[in-house]
Amino acid sequence: MALSLPAIMKTTAARLSALYLLLFALCAVLLVFYMTSLSARMLTAQTQETINDEVLGLAQAYQRGGLPVLVRVVENRSRQPGANLYLIADANGQILTGNVQSLEPGVIETEGWTTQPFSYQRFGEGELDRLRSGATDQPAPQGGDNSTPRSTGEKGHNAIALVLRLPNQMIMLVGRDLGEPERFRAVISRALTLALGMMGLGGLLIWFFVGRAALKRIDSVSDASRRIMGGDLGGRLPVTGAGDEFDRLSENLNAMLARIAMLNEGLKQVSDNIAHDLKTPLTRLRNRAEATLAGRHKTDDYRQALEGTIAESDQLIKTFNAILMISRLEAGYSSEQTGPVDLAATVSDVVELYEPVAEEAGVTLEATVPEAFTINGNRELIGQALSNIVDNAIKYSTDAAETPKVRVALERAGSEIKLTVTDNGHGIPDDADRARATERFVRLEKSRSQPGSGLGLSLAKAIMTFHNGRLDLLPANPGLSVVMCFPLRETH
């Protein structure tokens, strides 16, 4: 989706990028001025140090031979390549010797360092400028006068100098041209400005391409979100595989959407199952009450009808409690507390509880618990899940071809603790039926001769999910093995 510049600048990414670029540009400009001024100060300090050394040497020459020796040394040094500025003038400011032809007015009137750079011309530069400009008919001035005004267009230089008064009131000026420091400063300014421009351009290009890609990713996420809100609950946010923050966010949101879809599907199944499977017991209750009221009966008949109604109602209440428990466990909202649970003790309690039931049904119930295993969980929930599985195993092993037998085994397998309940009945030979057996209200028995609501394995599966485990249904040939797989925890 193409966005205009005002629309782009309304996005958080664009605003942050613009703020970053502004801050970067401000810091870079300050850096340019700081480095330029620092380099200028350093070169100026170096220039002043050089001038002080020159002045010290000239002072020693003046002490050795007076003014004649000083003039001779100044003339020798002024003729050397790259020489400093040398000037000796009388008390009136008339230039006597040196390599300076003219100065700005007032430079040699004040003793000490010049307060600011001044312009000057070296000896002979005025004639060279006039020759270049075609003014050959004008004679060059002889000697120098610091008060002589320059003609327009004359080329000058900038310098700093130290002005001294000799004991005979003559004036000596020693200075240094600032052309090299100014050129150095100009080079640094151009280099930093160029670097600033290149970095700014690079920042803009990076912002354009990277920011544009990020905006496209956000647009795709927004489009997918609108489709999902529009009713496409099977839609998912795009994942590019880059592994960045957008992908991690999309993966987490997709997991959340998958969880919501699963809960919605579970809610739909519960509603459908309640409408179909609970209709029969409610109809049976109504028919029993209607039949009781249809004729004249004895008191015992009414009592018996009411007792049957209460039993049916209790069974319905248990069914609704199981449905609510499954829903809470699957949604992760259960308030059940967890703590150390000894699985061996839980197995022993459940087996002891169901031994009379198995004996009455003619089923052999045995347990194999080689050692104690302690996990972090809820003892009541685990006991309820195991009770449901053992109860199913006893009911569906009574029609076994050989002696009905149910065996409960507890063992460690790698990083898991497995609690297995195995019977030798007909089992569930079909893989699809085994997958459906843990759904709510699913009863694979066609005749429905055995009591039950089809919620036992569903509740056991929800309890295992609550404990971060799983419930596996495996063929035992003959029979069925229901395996409760708990993740291994440290023993408390």
PDB file of N, CA and C in Angstrom, residues 36-37 39-40 43 180-190:
ATOM      1  N   THR A  36      37.060  22.239  13.815  1.00  0.00           N
ATOM      2  CA  THR A  36      37.668  23.353  13.085  1.00  0.00           C
ATOM      3  C   THR A  36      38.295  24.358  14.046  1.00  0.00           C
ATOM      4  N   SER A  37      37.548  24.754  15.071  1.00  0.00           N
ATOM      5  CA  SER A  37      38.083  25.721  16.026  1.00  0.00           C
ATOM      6  C   SER A  37      39.245  25.136  16.814  1.00  0.00           C
ATOM      7  N   SER A  39      41.401  22.819  15.782  1.00  0.00           N
ATOM      8  CA  SER A  39      42.594  22.797  14.930  1.00  0.00           C
ATOM      9  C   SER A  39      43.162  24.198  14.749  1.00  0.00           C
ATOM     10  N   ALA A  40      42.270  25.219  14.622  1.00  0.00           N
ATOM     11  CA  ALA A  40      42.747  26.600  14.476  1.00  0.00           C
ATOM     12  C   ALA A  40      43.486  27.054  15.727  1.00  0.00           C
ATOM     13  N   LEU A  43      46.925  25.330  15.831  1.00  0.00           N
ATOM     14  CA  LEU A  43      47.883  25.911  14.886  1.00  0.00           C
ATOM     15  C   LEU A  43      48.297  27.314  15.306  1.00  0.00           C
ATOM     16  N   GLU A 180      48.706  28.851   5.891  1.00  0.00           N
ATOM     17  CA  GLU A 180      48.748  27.402   6.112  1.00  0.00           C
ATOM     18  C   GLU A 180      47.709  26.950   7.135  1.00  0.00           C
ATOM     19  N   PRO A 181      47.589  27.629   8.314  1.00  0.00           N
ATOM     20  CA  PRO A 181      46.521  27.234   9.239  1.00  0.00           C
ATOM     21  C   PRO A 181      45.129  27.380   8.648  1.00  0.00           C
ATOM     22  N   GLU A 182      44.924  28.481   7.858  1.00  0.00           N
ATOM     23  CA  GLU A 182      43.606  28.655   7.266  1.00  0.00           C
ATOM     24  C   GLU A 182      43.316  27.595   6.220  1.00  0.00           C
ATOM     25  N   ARG A 183      44.353  27.242   5.439  1.00  0.00           N
ATOM     26  CA  ARG A 183      44.148  26.160   4.468  1.00  0.00           C
ATOM     27  C   ARG A 183      43.878  24.844   5.178  1.00  0.00           C
ATOM     28  N   PHE A 184      44.600  24.597   6.268  1.00  0.00           N
ATOM     29  CA  PHE A 184      44.384  23.369   7.021  1.00  0.00           C
ATOM     30  C   PHE A 184      42.967  23.332   7.601  1.00  0.00           C
ATOM     31  N   ARG A 185      42.543  24.493   8.121  1.00  0.00           N
ATOM     32  CA  ARG A 185      41.195  24.559   8.670  1.00  0.00           C
ATOM     33  C   ARG A 185      40.143  24.376   7.579  1.00  0.00           C
ATOM     34  N   ALA A 186      40.403  24.958   6.414  1.00  0.00           N
ATOM     35  CA  ALA A 186      39.464  24.787   5.311  1.00  0.00           C
ATOM     36  C   ALA A 186      39.391  23.336   4.863  1.00  0.00           C
ATOM     37  N   VAL A 187      40.553  22.649   4.844  1.00  0.00           N
ATOM     38  CA  VAL A 187      40.566  21.238   4.463  1.00  0.00           C
ATOM     39  C   VAL A 187      39.763  20.414   5.462  1.00  0.00           C
ATOM     40  N   ILE A 188      39.967  20.691   6.752  1.00  0.00           N
ATOM     41  CA  ILE A 188      39.228  19.954   7.780  1.00  0.00           C
ATOM     42  C   ILE A 188      37.729  20.234   7.659  1.00  0.00           C
ATOM     43  N   SER A 189      37.373  21.498   7.429  1.00  0.00           N
ATOM     44  CA  SER A 189      35.951  21.838   7.285  1.00  0.00           C
ATOM     45  C   SER A 189      35.329  21.126   6.103  1.00  0.00           C
ATOM     46  N   ARG A 190      36.039  21.143   4.966  1.00  0.00           N
ATOM     47  CA  ARG A 190      35.494  20.469   3.787  1.00  0.00           C
ATOM     48  C   ARG A 190      35.373  18.968   4.017  1.00  0.00           C
TER      49      ARG A 190
END
